[in-house]
Coordinates of N, CA and C in Angstrom, one line a residue:
W1060 N 1.5 -17.5 -0.1 CA 2.8 -16.9 0.2 C 3.6 -17.9 1.1
P1061 N 4.9 -18.1 0.8 CA 5.7 -19.1 1.4 C 6.0 -18.8 2.9
W1062 N 5.8 -17.6 3.3 CA 6.2 -17.3 4.7 C 5.0 -17.3 5.6
G1063 N 3.9 -17.9 5.2 CA 2.8 -18.3 6.1 C 1.7 -17.3 6.4
F1064 N 1.3 -16.5 5.4 CA 0.1 -15.6 5.6 C -1.1 -16.5 5.7
E1065 N -1.9 -16.2 6.7 CA -3.1 -16.9 7.0 C -4.3 -16.0 7.2
S1066 N -5.4 -16.4 7.7 CA -6.5 -15.5 8.0 C -6.2 -14.6 9.2
P1067 N -6.6 -13.4 9.1 CA -6.3 -12.4 10.2 C -7.2 -12.7 11.4
C1068 N -6.6 -12.4 12.5 CA -7.3 -12.4 13.8 C -7.4 -11.0 14.3
P1069 N -8.5 -10.3 14.2 CA -8.5 -8.8 14.5 C -8.7 -8.5 16.0
H1070 N -8.7 -9.5 16.8 CA -9.0 -9.2 18.2 C -7.8 -8.7 19.0
H1071 N -7.9 -7.7 19.8 CA -6.9 -7.2 20.7 C -5.7 -6.6 20.1
W1072 N -5.9 -6.0 18.9 CA -4.8 -5.2 18.3 C -5.2 -3.8 18.4
R1073 N -4.1 -2.9 18.3 CA -4.4 -1.5 18.2 C -3.5 -0.9 17.1
I1074 N -4.0 0.2 16.5 CA -3.2 0.8 15.4 C -2.3 1.9 16.0
M1075 N -1.2 2.0 15.4 CA -0.2 3.1 15.8 C 0.1 3.8 14.5
I1076 N -0.4 5.0 14.2 CA -0.1 5.7 13.0 C 1.1 6.7 13.4
V1077 N 2.2 6.6 12.7 CA 3.3 7.4 13.0 C 3.6 8.2 11.7
Y1078 N 3.5 9.5 11.8 CA 3.8 10.3 10.6 C 5.3 10.6 10.6
K1079 N 5.9 10.3 9.4 CA 7.3 10.5 9.2 C 7.6 11.4 8.1
K1080 N 8.7 12.1 8.1 CA 9.2 12.9 7.0 C 10.4 12.2 6.5
G1081 N 10.6 12.1 5.2 CA 11.7 11.5 4.6 C 11.4 10.8 3.3
D1082 N 12.4 9.9 2.9 CA 12.3 9.2 1.7 C 11.6 7.8 2.0
L1083 N 10.4 7.7 1.4 CA 9.6 6.5 1.6 C 10.4 5.2 1.3
L1084 N 11.2 5.3 0.2 CA 12.0 4.1 -0.2 C 13.1 3.8 0.7
K1085 N 13.5 4.6 1.6 CA 14.5 4.4 2.6 C 13.9 4.3 4.0
S1086 N 12.6 3.9 4.1 CA 11.9 3.9 5.4 C 12.3 2.8 6.3
G1087 N 12.9 1.7 5.8 CA 13.3 0.5 6.6 C 12.1 -0.4 6.9
A1088 N 10.9 -0.1 6.3 CA 9.8 -0.9 6.5 C 9.8 -2.2 5.7
E1089 N 9.2 -3.3 6.2 CA 9.2 -4.5 5.5 C 8.1 -4.5 4.4
I1090 N 7.2 -3.6 4.5 CA 6.1 -3.5 3.5 C 6.0 -2.1 3.0
I1091 N 6.1 -1.9 1.7 CA 5.9 -0.5 1.1 C 4.7 -0.6 0.2
V1092 N 3.8 0.4 0.5 CA 2.5 0.4 -0.2 C 2.4 1.7 -1.1
H1093 N 1.8 1.6 -2.2 CA 1.5 2.8 -3.0 C 0.3 2.5 -3.9
G1094 N -0.3 3.6 -4.4 CA -1.5 3.6 -5.2 C -1.1 3.5 -6.7
C1095 N -1.9 2.7 -7.4 CA -1.7 2.6 -8.9 C -3.0 2.8 -9.6
N1096 N -2.8 3.1 -10.9 CA -4.0 3.0 -11.8 C -4.0 1.7 -12.5
C1097 N -4.9 1.5 -13.4 CA -5.1 0.1 -14.0 C -4.4 0.0 -15.4
F1098 N -3.4 0.8 -15.7 CA -2.8 0.8 -17.0 C -1.4 0.4 -17.1
H1099 N -0.8 -0.2 -16.1 CA 0.6 -0.8 -16.2 C 1.7 0.2 -16.5
V1100 N 1.6 1.4 -16.0 CA 2.6 2.4 -16.4 C 3.5 2.8 -15.3
M1101 N 3.0 3.1 -14.1 CA 3.8 3.5 -13.0 C 4.7 4.7 -13.5
G1102 N 4.1 5.7 -14.1 CA 4.9 6.7 -14.8 C 5.0 8.0 -14.0
A1103 N 4.5 8.1 -12.8 CA 4.6 9.4 -12.1 C 4.5 9.1 -10.6
G1104 N 5.0 10.1 -9.8 CA 4.9 10.1 -8.4 C 5.6 8.9 -7.7
V1105 N 5.0 8.5 -6.6 CA 5.7 7.4 -5.8 C 5.8 6.1 -6.7
A1106 N 4.8 5.8 -7.5 CA 4.8 4.6 -8.3 C 6.0 4.6 -9.2
Q1107 N 6.3 5.7 -9.8 CA 7.5 5.8 -10.7 C 8.8 5.5 -9.9
M1108 N 8.9 6.1 -8.7 CA 10.1 5.9 -7.9 C 10.2 4.4 -7.5
I1109 N 9.1 3.8 -7.2 CA 9.1 2.4 -6.8 C 9.5 1.5 -8.0
K1110 N 9.0 1.8 -9.2 CA 9.3 1.1 -10.4 C 10.8 1.1 -10.7
H1111 N 11.4 2.3 -10.5 CA 12.8 2.4 -10.8 C 13.7 1.6 -9.7
K1112 N 13.3 1.7 -8.5 CA 14.1 1.0 -7.4 C 13.8 -0.5 -7.4
W1113 N 12.6 -0.9 -7.6 CA 12.2 -2.3 -7.5 C 11.4 -2.6 -8.8
P1114 N 12.0 -2.9 -9.9 CA 11.3 -3.2 -11.1 C 10.3 -4.4 -11.0
R1115 N 10.5 -5.3 -10.0 CA 9.6 -6.4 -9.9 C 8.2 -5.9 -9.5
A1116 N 8.1 -4.7 -9.0 CA 6.7 -4.1 -8.7 C 5.9 -3.9 -10.0
L1117 N 6.6 -3.4 -11.0 CA 5.9 -3.3 -12.3 C 5.6 -4.6 -12.9
M1118 N 6.5 -5.6 -12.8 CA 6.2 -7.0 -13.3 C 5.0 -7.5 -12.6
A1119 N 4.9 -7.3 -11.3 CA 3.7 -7.8 -10.6 C 2.5 -7.1 -11.0
D1120 N 2.6 -5.8 -11.3 CA 1.4 -5.1 -11.8 C 1.0 -5.6 -13.2
K1121 N 1.9 -5.9 -14.1 CA 1.6 -6.4 -15.4 C 1.0 -7.8 -15.4
A1122 N 1.5 -8.6 -14.4 CA 1.0 -10.0 -14.3 C -0.4 -10.0 -13.6
H1123 N -0.9 -8.9 -13.0 CA -2.1 -9.0 -12.3 C -3.4 -9.0 -13.1
G1124 N -3.3 -8.5 -14.3 CA -4.5 -8.5 -15.2 C -4.2 -7.7 -16.4
P1125 N -5.1 -7.7 -17.4 CA -4.9 -6.9 -18.6 C -5.0 -5.4 -18.4
E1126 N -4.3 -4.7 -19.2 CA -4.2 -3.3 -19.1 C -5.6 -2.7 -19.3
G1127 N -5.9 -1.7 -18.4 CA -7.2 -1.0 -18.5 C -8.4 -1.8 -17.9
D1128 N -8.1 -2.9 -17.2 CA -9.2 -3.7 -16.6 C -9.7 -3.1 -15.3
R1129 N -11.0 -2.6 -15.4 CA -11.6 -1.9 -14.2 C -11.8 -2.9 -13.0
N1130 N -11.8 -4.2 -13.3 CA -12.0 -5.1 -12.2 C -10.8 -5.2 -11.3
R1131 N -9.7 -4.5 -11.6 CA -8.5 -4.4 -10.7 C -8.8 -3.4 -9.6
L1132 N -9.7 -2.5 -9.8 CA -10.0 -1.5 -8.7 C -10.3 -2.2 -7.4
G1133 N -9.7 -1.8 -6.3 CA -9.9 -2.4 -5.0 C -9.1 -3.6 -4.8
C1134 N -8.2 -4.0 -5.7 CA -7.4 -5.2 -5.5 C -5.9 -4.8 -5.3
L1135 N -5.1 -5.8 -4.9 CA -3.7 -5.6 -4.6 C -2.9 -6.5 -5.6
S1136 N -1.7 -6.1 -5.9 CA -0.8 -7.1 -6.5 C 0.5 -7.0 -5.6
L1137 N 1.1 -8.1 -5.3 CA 2.2 -8.2 -4.4 C 3.5 -8.6 -5.1
S1138 N 4.6 -7.9 -4.8 CA 5.8 -8.2 -5.4 C 6.9 -8.5 -4.3
H1139 N 7.3 -9.7 -4.4 CA 8.4 -10.2 -3.5 C 8.9 -11.5 -3.9
G1140 N 10.0 -11.9 -3.3 CA 10.6 -13.2 -3.6 C 10.1 -14.3 -2.7
D1141 N 10.9 -15.3 -2.5 CA 10.4 -16.5 -1.8 C 10.8 -16.4 -0.3
T1142 N 11.2 -15.3 0.2 CA 11.6 -15.2 1.6 C 10.7 -14.1 2.3
P1143 N 10.7 -14.2 3.6 CA 9.9 -13.1 4.3 C 10.4 -11.7 3.9
P1144 N 9.6 -10.7 3.9 CA 10.0 -9.4 3.6 C 11.0 -8.9 4.7
T1145 N 12.0 -8.0 4.2 CA 12.9 -7.4 5.1 C 13.0 -5.9 4.7
P1146 N 13.6 -5.1 5.5 CA 13.8 -3.7 5.1 C 14.6 -3.5 3.9
E1147 N 15.5 -4.5 3.6 CA 16.3 -4.4 2.4 C 15.6 -4.9 1.2
Y1148 N 14.7 -5.9 1.3 CA 13.9 -6.4 0.3 C 12.5 -6.5 0.7
P1149 N 11.8 -5.3 0.7 CA 10.4 -5.3 1.2 C 9.4 -5.9 0.3
L1150 N 8.3 -6.2 0.8 CA 7.1 -6.6 0.0 C 6.6 -5.3 -0.5
I1151 N 6.4 -5.2 -1.8 CA 5.8 -4.0 -2.5 C 4.4 -4.4 -2.7
V1152 N 3.5 -3.5 -2.3 CA 2.0 -3.7 -2.5 C 1.5 -2.6 -3.4
N1153 N 1.1 -3.1 -4.6 CA 0.5 -2.2 -5.6 C -1.0 -2.2 -5.3
M1154 N -1.6 -1.0 -4.9 CA -3.0 -0.9 -4.6 C -3.7 -0.2 -5.8
Y1155 N -4.7 -0.9 -6.3 CA -5.4 -0.3 -7.5 C -6.5 0.6 -7.0
T1156 N -6.1 1.8 -6.7 CA -7.0 2.8 -6.1 C -7.6 3.8 -7.1
Q1157 N -7.2 3.8 -8.3 CA -7.8 4.7 -9.3 C -7.7 4.0 -10.7
Y1158 N -8.7 4.3 -11.5 CA -8.8 3.6 -12.8 C -7.7 4.2 -13.8
S1159 N -7.7 5.5 -13.9 CA -6.9 6.1 -14.9 C -6.1 7.2 -14.2
Y1160 N -5.5 8.1 -15.0 CA -4.7 9.2 -14.5 C -4.9 10.4 -15.3
T1161 N -5.2 11.5 -14.6 CA -5.3 12.8 -15.1 C -5.3 13.8 -14.0
T1162 N -4.8 15.0 -14.1 CA -4.9 15.9 -13.1 C -6.1 16.9 -13.2
E1163 N -6.9 16.6 -14.2 CA -8.1 17.5 -14.4 C -9.2 17.3 -13.3
R1164 N -9.2 16.1 -12.7 CA -10.2 15.8 -11.7 C -9.7 14.7 -10.8
R1165 N -10.4 14.6 -9.6 CA -10.0 13.5 -8.7 C -10.1 12.1 -9.4
Q1166 N -9.0 11.4 -9.3 CA -8.9 10.0 -9.8 C -9.1 9.0 -8.8
L1167 N -8.8 9.3 -7.5 CA -8.9 8.4 -6.4 C -10.3 7.9 -6.3
D1168 N -10.4 6.6 -6.2 CA -11.7 5.9 -6.0 C -11.7 5.5 -4.5
Y1169 N -12.5 6.2 -3.7 CA -12.5 6.0 -2.2 C -12.9 4.5 -1.9
E1170 N -13.9 4.0 -2.6 CA -14.3 2.6 -2.3 C -13.2 1.6 -2.6
A1171 N -12.5 1.9 -3.8 CA -11.3 1.0 -4.1 C -10.3 1.1 -3.0
L1172 N -10.0 2.3 -2.6 CA -9.0 2.5 -1.5 C -9.4 1.7 -0.3
Y1173 N -10.7 1.8 0.1 CA -11.2 1.1 1.3 C -10.9 -0.4 1.2
L1174 N -11.3 -0.9 0.0 CA -11.2 -2.4 -0.2 C -9.7 -2.8 -0.2
C1175 N -8.8 -2.0 -0.8 CA -7.4 -2.2 -0.7 C -6.9 -2.2 0.7
M1176 N -7.3 -1.2 1.5 CA -6.8 -1.1 2.9 C -7.3 -2.3 3.7
E1177 N -8.5 -2.7 3.5 CA -9.1 -3.9 4.2 C -8.2 -5.1 3.9
S1178 N -7.9 -5.3 2.6 CA -7.0 -6.5 2.2 C -5.6 -6.3 2.8
L1179 N -5.1 -5.1 2.8 CA -3.8 -4.9 3.4 C -3.8 -5.2 4.9
A1180 N -4.8 -4.7 5.6 CA -4.8 -4.9 7.0 C -4.9 -6.4 7.3
G1181 N -5.7 -7.2 6.6 CA -5.8 -8.6 6.8 C -4.4 -9.3 6.5
L1182 N -3.8 -8.9 5.4 CA -2.5 -9.5 5.0 C -1.5 -9.2 6.1
V1183 N -1.4 -8.0 6.6 CA -0.4 -7.6 7.6 C -0.6 -8.4 8.9
Q1184 N -1.8 -8.6 9.3 CA -2.0 -9.2 10.6 C -2.1 -10.8 10.5
S1185 N -2.1 -11.3 9.3 CA -2.3 -12.7 9.1 C -1.0 -13.5 9.3
D1186 N 0.2 -12.9 9.3 CA 1.4 -13.6 9.5 C 1.8 -13.7 11.0
V1187 N 1.6 -14.8 11.6 CA 1.8 -14.9 13.0 C 3.3 -14.9 13.4
S1188 N 4.2 -15.1 12.4 CA 5.6 -15.1 12.7 C 6.1 -13.7 12.9
N1189 N 5.4 -12.6 12.5 CA 5.8 -11.3 12.7 C 4.5 -10.5 13.0
P1190 N 4.1 -10.4 14.2 CA 2.8 -9.7 14.5 C 2.8 -8.2 14.3
K1191 N 4.0 -7.6 14.1 CA 4.0 -6.2 13.9 C 4.8 -5.7 12.7
W1192 N 4.3 -6.0 11.5 CA 5.0 -5.6 10.3 C 5.0 -4.1 10.3
R1193 N 6.1 -3.5 9.8 CA 6.1 -2.0 9.6 C 5.6 -1.8 8.2
V1194 N 4.7 -0.9 8.0 CA 4.1 -0.6 6.7 C 4.4 0.9 6.4
A1195 N 5.0 1.1 5.3 CA 5.3 2.5 4.9 C 4.5 2.8 3.7
M1196 N 3.9 4.0 3.7 CA 3.1 4.4 2.5 C 3.2 6.0 2.4
P1197 N 3.0 6.5 1.2 CA 2.8 7.9 1.1 C 1.5 8.3 1.7
K1198 N 1.1 9.6 1.6 CA -0.2 10.0 1.9 C -1.0 9.5 0.6
I1199 N -1.3 8.2 0.6 CA -1.8 7.5 -0.6 C -3.1 8.1 -1.1
G1200 N -3.1 8.5 -2.3 CA -4.3 9.0 -2.9 C -4.5 10.5 -2.8
A1201 N -3.7 11.2 -1.9 CA -3.9 12.6 -1.6 C -3.0 13.5 -2.5
G1202 N -2.1 12.9 -3.3 CA -1.2 13.7 -4.1 C -1.7 13.8 -5.5
L1203 N -1.1 13.1 -6.5 CA -1.5 13.2 -7.9 C -2.9 12.7 -8.1
A1204 N -3.4 11.8 -7.3 CA -4.8 11.2 -7.5 C -5.8 12.2 -7.1
G1205 N -5.5 13.2 -6.3 CA -6.4 14.3 -6.0 C -7.4 14.0 -4.8
G1206 N -7.2 13.0 -4.0 CA -8.1 12.7 -2.9 C -7.9 13.7 -1.7
D1207 N -8.9 13.7 -0.9 CA -8.9 14.5 0.3 C -8.3 13.7 1.5
W1208 N -7.1 14.2 2.0 CA -6.4 13.5 3.0 C -7.3 13.2 4.3
D1209 N -8.2 14.1 4.7 CA -9.0 13.8 5.8 C -9.9 12.6 5.6
I1210 N -10.4 12.4 4.4 CA -11.2 11.2 4.1 C -10.3 9.9 4.1
I1211 N -9.1 10.1 3.4 CA -8.2 9.0 3.3 C -7.7 8.5 4.7
E1212 N -7.4 9.4 5.6 CA -6.9 9.1 6.9 C -8.0 8.4 7.7
M1213 N -9.3 8.8 7.5 CA -10.4 8.1 8.1 C -10.5 6.6 7.6
I1214 N -10.2 6.4 6.3 CA -10.3 5.1 5.8 C -9.2 4.2 6.3
V1215 N -8.0 4.8 6.4 CA -6.8 4.0 7.0 C -7.2 3.6 8.5
N1216 N -7.6 4.6 9.3 CA -8.0 4.3 10.6 C -9.1 3.3 10.7
R1217 N -10.1 3.4 9.9 CA -11.2 2.5 10.0 C -10.9 1.1 9.6
T1218 N -10.1 0.9 8.5 CA -9.8 -0.4 8.0 C -8.8 -1.1 8.9
F1219 N -7.8 -0.4 9.5 CA -6.9 -1.1 10.4 C -7.5 -1.2 11.8
G1220 N -8.5 -0.4 12.1 CA -9.2 -0.5 13.3 C -8.3 -0.5 14.5
D1221 N -8.4 -1.6 15.3 CA -7.6 -1.7 16.5 C -6.5 -2.7 16.4
R1222 N -6.1 -3.0 15.2 CA -5.0 -4.0 14.9 C -3.7 -3.2 15.1
E1223 N -2.7 -3.9 15.7 CA -1.4 -3.2 15.9 C -0.6 -3.3 14.6
V1224 N -0.3 -2.1 14.1 CA 0.6 -2.0 12.9 C 1.0 -0.6 12.9
E1225 N 2.3 -0.4 12.6 CA 2.8 0.9 12.4 C 2.5 1.3 10.9
V1226 N 1.9 2.4 10.7 CA 1.7 3.0 9.4 C 2.5 4.2 9.3
W1227 N 3.5 4.2 8.5 CA 4.4 5.4 8.3 C 3.9 6.1 7.1
L1228 N 3.5 7.3 7.2 CA 3.0 8.1 6.1 C 4.0 9.1 5.7
Y1229 N 4.5 9.0 4.5 CA 5.5 9.9 4.0 C 4.9 11.0 3.1
D1230 N 5.3 12.2 3.3 CA 4.9 13.3 2.6 C 6.0 13.7 1.6
P1231 N 5.8 13.4 0.3 CA 6.9 13.7 -0.7 C 7.3 15.2 -0.7
A1232 N 6.4 16.1 -0.3 CA 6.8 17.5 -0.2 C 7.8 17.8 0.9
A1233 N 7.9 16.8 1.9 CA 8.8 17.0 3.0 C 10.3 16.6 2.7
N1234 N 10.5 16.0 1.5 CA 11.8 15.5 1.2 C 12.7 16.7 0.9

């Protein structure tokens, strides 16, 4: 990445989770995160809203690997230009947290979510030019993917550990 992401230094950071109500896409955060399946659709929920506002997110998704590739679980694809992220042009992080989509059963893969959050935490803290990126995400995995928010919240806390980062969690039902 041209703006200097390097290896994270996890020492002496603390997490600040801030719950917000409102429109995730108008959060003002430099980084917006959402969960995806492995089929290049972004056809529902937050993913669909992101696809319509920032089409480059779907392009990054399609460039990340073949449709239906299970090896994408636990990985990220990143969508941004050649400049550091800003609230107007945020870095969009597609997290591959579920293989497929159905409402018949839980689709969220907790292990994949954990791996994605670990990667995100390292990415956020690796840029020394901005030690406090604002990260906005929905209650990722707890909506259409059917995950248990108590488990997901524990994963977010555990992976970010004591690193300093604002995590804004938006509840689409609050809009």
